Tab-separated table of C-alpha atoms and ligand atoms in Angstrom:
chain	number	residue	atom	x	y	z
A	961	UNK	CA	25.475	2.314	-9.831
A	962	UNK	CA	24.361	5.386	-11.767
A	963	UNK	CA	21.035	7.122	-12.391
A	964	UNK	CA	20.056	6.672	-16.038
A	965	UNK	CA	16.588	8.241	-16.213
A	966	UNK	CA	14.105	10.328	-14.254
A	967	UNK	CA	10.508	10.191	-15.453
A	968	UNK	CA	7.608	12.233	-14.138
A	969	UNK	CA	3.895	11.494	-14.182
A	970	UNK	CA	1.035	13.894	-13.514
A	971	UNK	CA	-2.131	11.955	-12.750
A	972	UNK	CA	-5.633	13.279	-12.327
A	973	UNK	CA	-8.968	11.779	-11.371
A	974	UNK	CA	-12.319	13.646	-11.209
A	975	UNK	CA	-14.400	13.359	-8.037
A	976	UNK	CA	-17.843	11.757	-8.226
A	977	UNK	CA	-18.843	13.835	-5.222
A	978	UNK	CA	-16.925	17.153	-4.971
A	979	UNK	CA	-16.116	18.256	-1.411
A	980	UNK	CA	-15.193	21.513	0.282
A	981	UNK	CA	-12.724	22.446	2.944
A	982	UNK	CA	-12.431	25.904	4.500
A	983	UNK	CA	-10.720	27.467	1.477
A	984	UNK	CA	-12.636	26.083	-1.463
A	985	UNK	CA	-14.138	23.182	-3.374
A	986	UNK	CA	-12.230	20.206	-4.767
A	987	UNK	CA	-13.601	18.546	-7.904
A	988	UNK	CA	-10.571	16.379	-8.719
A	989	UNK	CA	-7.610	14.628	-7.097
A	990	UNK	CA	-4.161	14.679	-8.605
A	991	UNK	CA	-0.849	12.959	-7.991
A	992	UNK	CA	2.742	13.775	-8.946
A	993	UNK	CA	4.887	10.655	-9.268
A	994	UNK	CA	8.557	10.291	-10.142
A	995	UNK	CA	10.304	7.143	-11.360
A	996	UNK	CA	14.103	6.972	-11.161
A	997	UNK	CA	15.946	4.248	-13.129
A	998	UNK	CA	19.500	3.026	-12.700
A	999	UNK	CA	22.054	1.176	-14.831
A	1000	UNK	CA	21.652	-1.795	-12.432
A	1001	UNK	CA	18.039	-2.125	-13.541
A	1002	UNK	CA	16.680	-0.954	-10.183
A	1003	UNK	CA	13.761	1.462	-10.195
A	1004	UNK	CA	12.644	3.764	-7.399
A	1005	UNK	CA	9.299	5.557	-7.048
A	1006	UNK	CA	8.642	8.856	-5.315
A	1007	UNK	CA	5.701	11.183	-4.893
A	1008	UNK	CA	5.421	14.947	-4.458
A	1009	UNK	CA	2.610	16.427	-2.339
A	1010	UNK	CA	1.978	19.019	-5.025
A	1011	UNK	CA	1.220	21.283	-6.663
A	1012	UNK	CA	0.610	19.462	-9.998
A	1013	UNK	CA	2.304	21.144	-12.905
A	1014	UNK	CA	4.595	23.252	-10.705
A	1015	UNK	CA	6.122	20.170	-9.058
A	1016	UNK	CA	6.400	18.473	-12.470
A	1017	UNK	CA	8.191	21.591	-13.772
A	1018	UNK	CA	10.613	21.498	-10.843
A	1019	UNK	CA	11.283	17.782	-11.393
A	1020	UNK	CA	12.054	18.410	-15.066
A	1021	UNK	CA	14.333	21.287	-14.084
A	1022	UNK	CA	16.505	19.120	-11.817
A	1023	UNK	CA	16.441	16.020	-14.046
A	1024	UNK	CA	19.690	16.802	-15.940
A	1025	UNK	CA	21.524	17.185	-12.613
A	1026	UNK	CA	20.513	13.664	-11.574
A	1027	UNK	CA	21.527	11.744	-14.682
A	1028	UNK	CA	24.832	9.958	-14.023
A	1029	UNK	CA	24.737	10.574	-10.234
A	1030	UNK	CA	25.274	7.786	-7.680
A	1031	UNK	CA	21.735	6.983	-6.384
A	1032	UNK	CA	23.088	5.623	-3.086
A	1033	UNK	CA	24.763	8.947	-2.173
A	1034	UNK	CA	21.388	10.423	-1.232
A	1035	UNK	CA	22.655	13.011	1.222
A	1036	UNK	CA	25.027	14.385	-1.414
A	1037	UNK	CA	22.288	14.571	-4.048
A	1038	UNK	CA	19.947	16.304	-1.603
A	1039	UNK	CA	22.592	18.817	-0.636
A	1040	UNK	CA	23.676	19.498	-4.233
A	1041	UNK	CA	20.108	20.117	-5.439
A	1042	UNK	CA	19.113	22.218	-2.435
A	1043	UNK	CA	22.315	24.232	-2.670
A	1044	UNK	CA	21.860	24.854	-6.373
A	1045	UNK	CA	18.365	26.342	-6.027
A	1046	UNK	CA	18.134	27.574	-2.415
A	1047	UNK	CA	18.129	31.296	-3.257
A	1048	UNK	CA	14.833	30.894	-5.128
A	1049	UNK	CA	13.532	27.537	-4.013
A	1050	UNK	CA	13.978	26.970	-0.277
A	1051	UNK	CA	10.199	26.423	0.041
A	1052	UNK	CA	7.465	25.311	-2.356
A	1053	UNK	CA	7.472	23.195	-5.542
A	1054	UNK	CA	11.219	22.697	-5.671
A	1055	UNK	CA	11.256	21.105	-2.231
A	1056	UNK	CA	8.167	19.048	-3.151
A	1057	UNK	CA	10.196	17.786	-6.133
A	1058	UNK	CA	13.250	17.172	-3.967
A	1059	UNK	CA	11.033	15.188	-1.567
A	1060	UNK	CA	9.825	12.921	-4.385
A	1061	UNK	CA	13.415	12.383	-5.579
A	1062	UNK	CA	14.641	11.589	-2.062
A	1063	UNK	CA	11.831	9.051	-1.550
A	1064	UNK	CA	12.610	7.393	-4.909
A	1065	UNK	CA	16.321	7.202	-4.045
A	1066	UNK	CA	15.579	5.541	-0.687
A	1067	UNK	CA	13.337	3.089	-2.554
A	1068	UNK	CA	16.306	2.246	-4.800
A	1069	UNK	CA	18.665	1.970	-1.832
A	1070	UNK	CA	16.281	-0.400	-0.053
A	1071	UNK	CA	15.944	-2.575	-3.150
A	1072	UNK	CA	19.739	-2.566	-3.582
A	1073	UNK	CA	20.388	-3.714	-0.004
A	1074	UNK	CA	17.179	-5.799	0.095
A	1075	UNK	CA	15.881	-4.034	3.199
A	1076	UNK	CA	12.842	-1.858	3.917
A	1077	UNK	CA	13.691	1.849	4.129
A	1078	UNK	CA	12.982	2.069	7.855
A	1079	UNK	CA	15.569	-0.652	8.572
A	1080	UNK	CA	18.235	1.163	6.561
A	1081	UNK	CA	17.528	4.264	8.638
A	1082	UNK	CA	17.775	2.557	12.024
A	1083	UNK	CA	14.229	1.291	12.635
A	1084	UNK	CA	11.827	-0.041	13.353
A	1085	UNK	CA	10.950	1.570	16.666
A	1086	UNK	CA	7.473	0.057	16.133
A	1087	UNK	CA	5.946	-2.367	13.643
A	1088	UNK	CA	2.441	-0.895	13.503
A	1089	UNK	CA	0.786	2.466	14.130
A	1090	UNK	CA	-2.746	3.556	14.921
A	1091	UNK	CA	-4.361	5.482	12.078
A	1092	UNK	CA	-6.829	8.305	12.343
A	1093	UNK	CA	-9.636	8.863	9.864
A	1094	UNK	CA	-9.100	12.166	8.091
A	1095	UNK	CA	-12.285	13.440	6.487
A	1096	UNK	CA	-15.566	15.035	7.544
A	1097	UNK	CA	-15.506	17.634	4.774
A	1098	UNK	CA	-18.563	19.481	3.370
A	1099	UNK	CA	-20.671	18.234	0.475
A	1100	UNK	CA	-23.259	19.893	-1.781
A	1101	UNK	CA	-25.934	17.268	-1.153
A	1102	UNK	CA	-27.622	16.572	2.178
A	1103	UNK	CA	-27.491	18.744	5.285
A	1104	UNK	CA	-24.226	19.310	7.106
A	1105	UNK	CA	-25.106	17.670	10.427
A	1106	UNK	CA	-26.604	14.529	8.862
A	1107	UNK	CA	-23.575	14.086	6.583
A	1108	UNK	CA	-21.190	14.465	9.523
A	1109	UNK	CA	-23.078	11.987	11.701
A	1110	UNK	CA	-23.243	9.372	8.929
A	1111	UNK	CA	-19.560	9.728	8.069
A	1112	UNK	CA	-18.406	9.665	11.711
A	1113	UNK	CA	-20.416	6.469	12.220
A	1114	UNK	CA	-18.730	4.935	9.154
A	1115	UNK	CA	-15.273	5.665	10.602
A	1116	UNK	CA	-16.290	4.089	13.921
A	1117	UNK	CA	-17.638	1.015	12.130
A	1118	UNK	CA	-14.271	0.607	10.355
A	1119	UNK	CA	-12.527	0.526	13.726
A	1120	UNK	CA	-10.916	3.977	13.845
A	1121	UNK	CA	-10.315	5.227	17.366
A	1122	UNK	CA	-9.469	8.767	16.236
A	1123	UNK	CA	-10.792	11.097	13.546
A	1124	UNK	CA	-10.237	14.590	12.223
A	1125	UNK	CA	-12.888	16.968	10.924
A	1126	UNK	CA	-12.740	20.163	8.902
A	1127	UNK	CA	-13.548	23.524	10.490
A	1128	UNK	CA	-13.010	27.081	9.287
A	1129	UNK	CA	-16.532	27.605	7.930
A	1130	UNK	CA	-17.521	30.233	10.516
A	1131	UNK	CA	-17.264	30.050	14.310
A	1132	UNK	CA	-20.930	29.310	15.048
A	1133	UNK	CA	-21.275	26.716	12.257
A	1134	UNK	CA	-18.033	25.056	13.372
A	1135	UNK	CA	-19.038	24.936	17.032
A	1136	UNK	CA	-22.316	23.262	16.103
A	1137	UNK	CA	-20.565	20.758	13.817
A	1138	UNK	CA	-17.865	19.829	16.357
A	1139	UNK	CA	-20.469	19.287	19.094
A	1140	UNK	CA	-22.496	17.100	16.724
A	1141	UNK	CA	-19.502	14.910	15.896
A	1142	UNK	CA	-18.383	14.637	19.519
A	1143	UNK	CA	-21.898	13.612	20.552
A	1144	UNK	CA	-21.956	10.999	17.752
A	1145	UNK	CA	-18.626	9.352	18.600
A	1146	UNK	CA	-18.852	9.475	22.394
A	1147	UNK	CA	-16.068	10.365	24.796
A	1148	UNK	CA	-13.617	7.481	24.110
A	1149	UNK	CA	-12.675	8.451	20.556
A	1150	UNK	CA	-10.051	11.129	19.803
A	1151	UNK	CA	-11.336	14.073	17.785
A	1152	UNK	CA	-9.129	16.599	15.997
A	1153	UNK	CA	-10.141	19.717	14.062
A	1154	UNK	CA	-8.436	21.324	11.043
A	1155	UNK	CA	-9.102	24.891	9.848
A	1156	UNK	CA	-6.553	24.803	6.999
A	1157	UNK	CA	-5.425	28.281	7.987
A	1158	UNK	CA	-8.808	29.885	7.290
A	1159	UNK	CA	-9.055	31.814	10.575
A	1160	UNK	CA	-7.144	34.659	12.105
A	1161	UNK	CA	-6.066	34.323	15.734
A	1162	UNK	CA	-9.192	36.139	17.004
A	1163	UNK	CA	-11.654	33.678	15.474
A	1164	UNK	CA	-9.497	30.607	16.130
A	1165	UNK	CA	-9.458	31.516	19.830
A	1166	UNK	CA	-13.217	32.214	19.816
A	1167	UNK	CA	-13.921	28.806	18.275
A	1168	UNK	CA	-11.649	26.987	20.717
A	1169	UNK	CA	-13.531	28.513	23.669
A	1170	UNK	CA	-16.914	27.673	22.130
A	1171	UNK	CA	-15.934	23.949	22.009
A	1172	UNK	CA	-13.973	23.701	25.251
A	1173	UNK	CA	-16.262	20.862	26.423
A	1174	UNK	CA	-15.532	18.704	23.321
A	1175	UNK	CA	-12.110	17.374	24.374
A	1176	UNK	CA	-10.419	18.220	21.036
A	1177	UNK	CA	-7.016	16.514	20.756
A	1178	UNK	CA	-5.503	19.139	18.447
A	1179	UNK	CA	-6.443	22.278	16.520
A	1180	UNK	CA	-4.666	22.006	13.156
A	1181	UNK	CA	-3.665	25.044	11.096
A	1182	UNK	CA	-5.854	27.468	13.057
A	1183	UNK	CA	-4.213	30.396	11.221
A	1184	UNK	CA	-2.249	30.723	7.944
A	1185	UNK	CA	1.168	29.031	7.931
A	1186	UNK	CA	3.173	32.252	7.688
A	1187	UNK	CA	1.459	33.809	10.747
A	1188	UNK	CA	3.821	32.527	13.425
A	1189	UNK	CA	2.782	35.310	15.821
A	1190	UNK	CA	-0.825	34.169	15.297
A	1191	UNK	CA	0.142	30.567	16.194
A	1192	UNK	CA	1.792	31.816	19.379
A	1193	UNK	CA	-1.293	33.818	20.295
A	1194	UNK	CA	-3.642	30.873	19.650
A	1195	UNK	CA	-1.363	28.636	21.707
A	1196	UNK	CA	-1.304	31.065	24.620
A	1197	UNK	CA	-4.979	31.998	24.758
A	1198	UNK	CA	-6.987	28.759	24.418
A	1199	UNK	CA	-6.725	25.225	25.840
A	1200	UNK	CA	-6.498	22.955	22.721
A	1201	UNK	CA	-3.007	21.758	21.615
A	1202	UNK	CA	-2.033	23.528	18.373
A	1203	UNK	CA	-0.795	21.581	15.335
A	1204	UNK	CA	0.530	22.673	11.944
A	1205	UNK	CA	3.376	22.470	9.482
A	1206	UNK	CA	2.006	20.634	6.426
A	1207	UNK	CA	2.892	23.803	4.492
A	1208	UNK	CA	6.401	24.107	5.931
A	1209	UNK	CA	9.590	22.838	4.332
A	1210	UNK	CA	13.010	21.494	5.361
A	1211	UNK	CA	14.884	21.552	8.650
A	1212	UNK	CA	15.415	25.281	8.148
A	1213	UNK	CA	11.706	26.078	7.977
A	1214	UNK	CA	10.905	23.907	11.004
A	1215	UNK	CA	13.884	25.287	12.949
A	1216	UNK	CA	12.089	28.618	13.284
A	1217	UNK	CA	8.795	27.016	14.381
A	1218	UNK	CA	10.578	24.828	16.936
A	1219	UNK	CA	12.840	27.556	18.291
A	1220	UNK	CA	9.821	29.790	18.886
A	1221	UNK	CA	7.708	26.886	20.173
A	1222	UNK	CA	4.945	28.067	17.868
A	1223	UNK	CA	3.194	24.655	17.718
A	1224	UNK	CA	2.600	21.779	20.143
A	1225	UNK	CA	2.603	19.227	17.301
A	1226	UNK	CA	4.426	19.646	13.995
A	1227	UNK	CA	3.056	17.883	10.917
A	1228	UNK	CA	5.641	17.735	8.128
A	1229	UNK	CA	4.553	15.944	4.954
A	1230	UNK	CA	7.277	13.572	3.767
A	1231	UNK	CA	6.294	14.340	0.144
A	1232	UNK	CA	6.710	18.095	0.704
A	1233	UNK	CA	9.114	18.844	3.543
A	1234	UNK	CA	12.137	17.142	1.940
A	1235	UNK	CA	11.646	13.365	1.850
A	1236	UNK	CA	13.056	10.732	4.235
A	1237	UNK	CA	16.471	12.334	4.650
A	1238	UNK	CA	15.035	15.686	5.717
A	1239	UNK	CA	12.028	14.459	7.692
A	1240	UNK	CA	14.256	12.258	9.864
A	1241	UNK	CA	16.240	15.388	10.737
A	1242	UNK	CA	13.086	17.440	11.361
A	1243	UNK	CA	11.628	14.755	13.666
A	1244	UNK	CA	14.869	14.480	15.612
A	1245	UNK	CA	14.972	18.261	16.000
A	1246	UNK	CA	11.362	18.266	17.253
A	1247	UNK	CA	12.269	15.542	19.747
A	1248	UNK	CA	15.124	17.657	21.076
A	1249	UNK	CA	12.698	20.549	21.565
A	1250	UNK	CA	10.131	18.308	23.318
A	1251	UNK	CA	7.583	18.929	20.554
A	1252	UNK	CA	5.483	16.126	19.061
A	1253	UNK	CA	5.660	15.160	15.415
A	1254	UNK	CA	2.632	13.706	13.620
A	1255	UNK	CA	3.119	13.325	9.853
A	1256	UNK	CA	0.707	14.903	7.379
A	1257	UNK	CA	-0.197	12.350	4.686
A	1258	UNK	CA	-2.309	13.161	1.654
A	1259	UNK	CA	-1.384	11.097	-1.376
A	1260	UNK	CA	-1.308	7.742	-3.093
A	1261	UNK	CA	0.297	4.424	-2.119
A	1262	UNK	CA	3.807	5.904	-2.376
A	1263	UNK	CA	3.038	8.745	0.046
A	1264	UNK	CA	1.269	6.360	2.440
A	1265	UNK	CA	4.082	3.809	2.384
A	1266	UNK	CA	6.743	6.527	2.808
A	1267	UNK	CA	4.826	7.936	5.781
A	1268	UNK	CA	4.583	4.473	7.344
A	1269	UNK	CA	8.345	3.868	7.055
A	1270	UNK	CA	8.921	7.280	8.610
A	1271	UNK	CA	6.397	6.553	11.380
A	1272	UNK	CA	8.492	3.466	12.171
A	1273	UNK	CA	11.408	5.825	12.844
A	1274	UNK	CA	9.782	8.592	14.890
A	1275	UNK	CA	11.282	8.889	18.362
A	1276	UNK	CA	8.837	8.151	21.171
A	1277	UNK	CA	7.371	11.095	23.022
A	1278	UNK	CA	8.528	10.483	25.634
A	1279	UNK	CA	10.663	7.491	26.628
A	1280	UNK	CA	8.006	6.154	28.959
A	1281	UNK	CA	6.526	2.740	29.662
A	1282	UNK	CA	3.473	3.906	27.722
A	1283	UNK	CA	4.704	6.435	25.142
A	1284	UNK	CA	2.229	8.486	23.104
A	1285	UNK	CA	1.928	6.536	19.817
A	1286	UNK	CA	2.433	8.519	16.606
A	1287	UNK	CA	-0.583	8.413	14.283
A	1288	UNK	CA	-0.946	7.750	10.563
A	1289	UNK	CA	-3.237	10.236	8.821
A	1290	UNK	CA	-5.602	8.073	6.756
A	1291	UNK	CA	-7.336	10.124	4.070
A	1292	UNK	CA	-10.938	8.862	3.938
A	1293	UNK	CA	-12.055	11.099	1.076
A	1294	UNK	CA	-12.595	9.947	-2.484
A	1295	UNK	CA	-9.343	9.465	-4.476
A	1296	UNK	CA	-9.556	7.280	-7.577
A	1297	UNK	CA	-5.777	7.189	-8.134
A	1298	UNK	CA	-4.968	6.300	-4.528
A	1299	UNK	CA	-7.534	3.514	-4.450
A	1300	UNK	CA	-6.302	2.054	-7.745
A	1301	UNK	CA	-2.659	2.038	-6.571
A	1302	UNK	CA	-3.287	0.885	-2.985
A	1303	UNK	CA	-2.724	-2.671	-1.922
A	1304	UNK	CA	-4.508	-4.224	1.038
A	1305	UNK	CA	-1.237	-4.449	2.988
A	1306	UNK	CA	-1.206	-0.657	3.376
A	1307	UNK	CA	-4.800	-0.307	4.551
A	1308	UNK	CA	-5.406	-0.012	8.296
A	1309	UNK	CA	-7.322	-2.899	9.831
A	1310	UNK	CA	-9.414	-2.001	12.893
A	1311	UNK	CA	-7.725	1.405	12.874
A	1312	UNK	CA	-4.154	0.053	12.912
A	1313	UNK	CA	-1.685	0.106	9.989
A	1314	UNK	CA	1.281	-2.244	9.612
A	1315	UNK	CA	4.735	-0.918	8.680
A	1316	UNK	CA	5.694	-2.394	5.245
A	1317	UNK	CA	8.475	-5.012	5.389
A	1318	UNK	CA	9.388	-5.548	1.714
A	1319	UNK	CA	12.620	-3.975	0.340
A	1320	UNK	CA	12.587	-0.235	-0.344
A	1321	UNK	CA	9.152	1.316	0.031
A	1322	UNK	CA	7.563	-2.090	-0.422
A	1323	UNK	CA	5.162	-0.753	-3.052
A	1324	UNK	CA	4.590	-2.185	-6.527
A	1325	UNK	CA	3.339	0.463	-8.930
A	1326	UNK	CA	0.784	-0.775	-11.448
A	1327	UNK	CA	1.764	0.878	-14.746
A	1328	UNK	CA	-1.717	0.311	-16.146
A	1329	UNK	CA	-3.084	2.554	-13.395
A	1330	UNK	CA	-0.447	5.205	-14.115
A	1331	UNK	CA	-1.345	5.157	-17.817
A	1332	UNK	CA	-5.059	5.307	-17.081
A	1333	UNK	CA	-4.863	8.492	-14.993
A	1334	UNK	CA	-1.889	10.223	-16.656
A	1335	UNK	CA	-2.721	13.617	-18.163
A	1336	UNK	CA	0.695	14.622	-19.500
B	90	CA	CA1	-4.479	19.502	7.290
């Protein structure tokens, strides 16, 4: 079998209700998809976490190197592409592109052998995973506390037993918001906070102490991703477990985080950190270091399905009678493209998502939807 074509799609969908996180406003959602065809007639789909035109540019750059290659020799393709560009592309859009290609190749491999990706890679270790509601952003309309209470109640009504809220808007405002949400959801529901790297270590530590009675399960990206010393300081000087890594790439990037024990929970994104091949390695490395791995997921049906197959492969932390279950991040914000591509099989029911069982990723891509949202 040989690769005959690699097509890229940049999709965009405006938001009806723009939202803000700690570093700015979002008024649209986008998606970067890749479709790889073979001379056997098999097609594989992949998705890159971002960023839009940069990831598309990187995909177009590597396209000529893929034509004619054996799509089943995924490790070789990964190594060839990474090796070719590593001096200038060991992090960022090139690895996002490589992630999308790797996911598409595993989709092809699964369809070829008529098995879901997680079975080809040695799974499943589990057939379903709990999902957490990822949302609780800021909106222009309404007041902050009322919006948070209403949204938290919606997540509870849908059966989520865990949710994550945005912080990074100022220590006092954050403390008030976190206390409001904790009061709304009661003590039985897990609550995580995410600053998207908006704080320095001083303010991250101040916030953590201001909410030490809120039982926060993790503090995500308290400081910018490149501030490893800051992560270590936040870890050492406040009680909440520290998470991060959605902006890190490959086994080499995570090696440094793990070796320095800079985070309690790493959160690689399968559509950014290097795809299935690389994320399996990263998770196994984390396991060897005794550090938890909880995937970051922020995309359409392809990203969600890929994350679910990977979640089926994550080693248990630890090998106990009651291991800590890994969680699926379920993006609860508006996303026209995601909703149009999603099938019911991928949606969590009562806060639990099933691992897909159809060959490959187990996702059918509706070309009408792709055409509708495509901008180039
Ligand atoms: Ca995040």
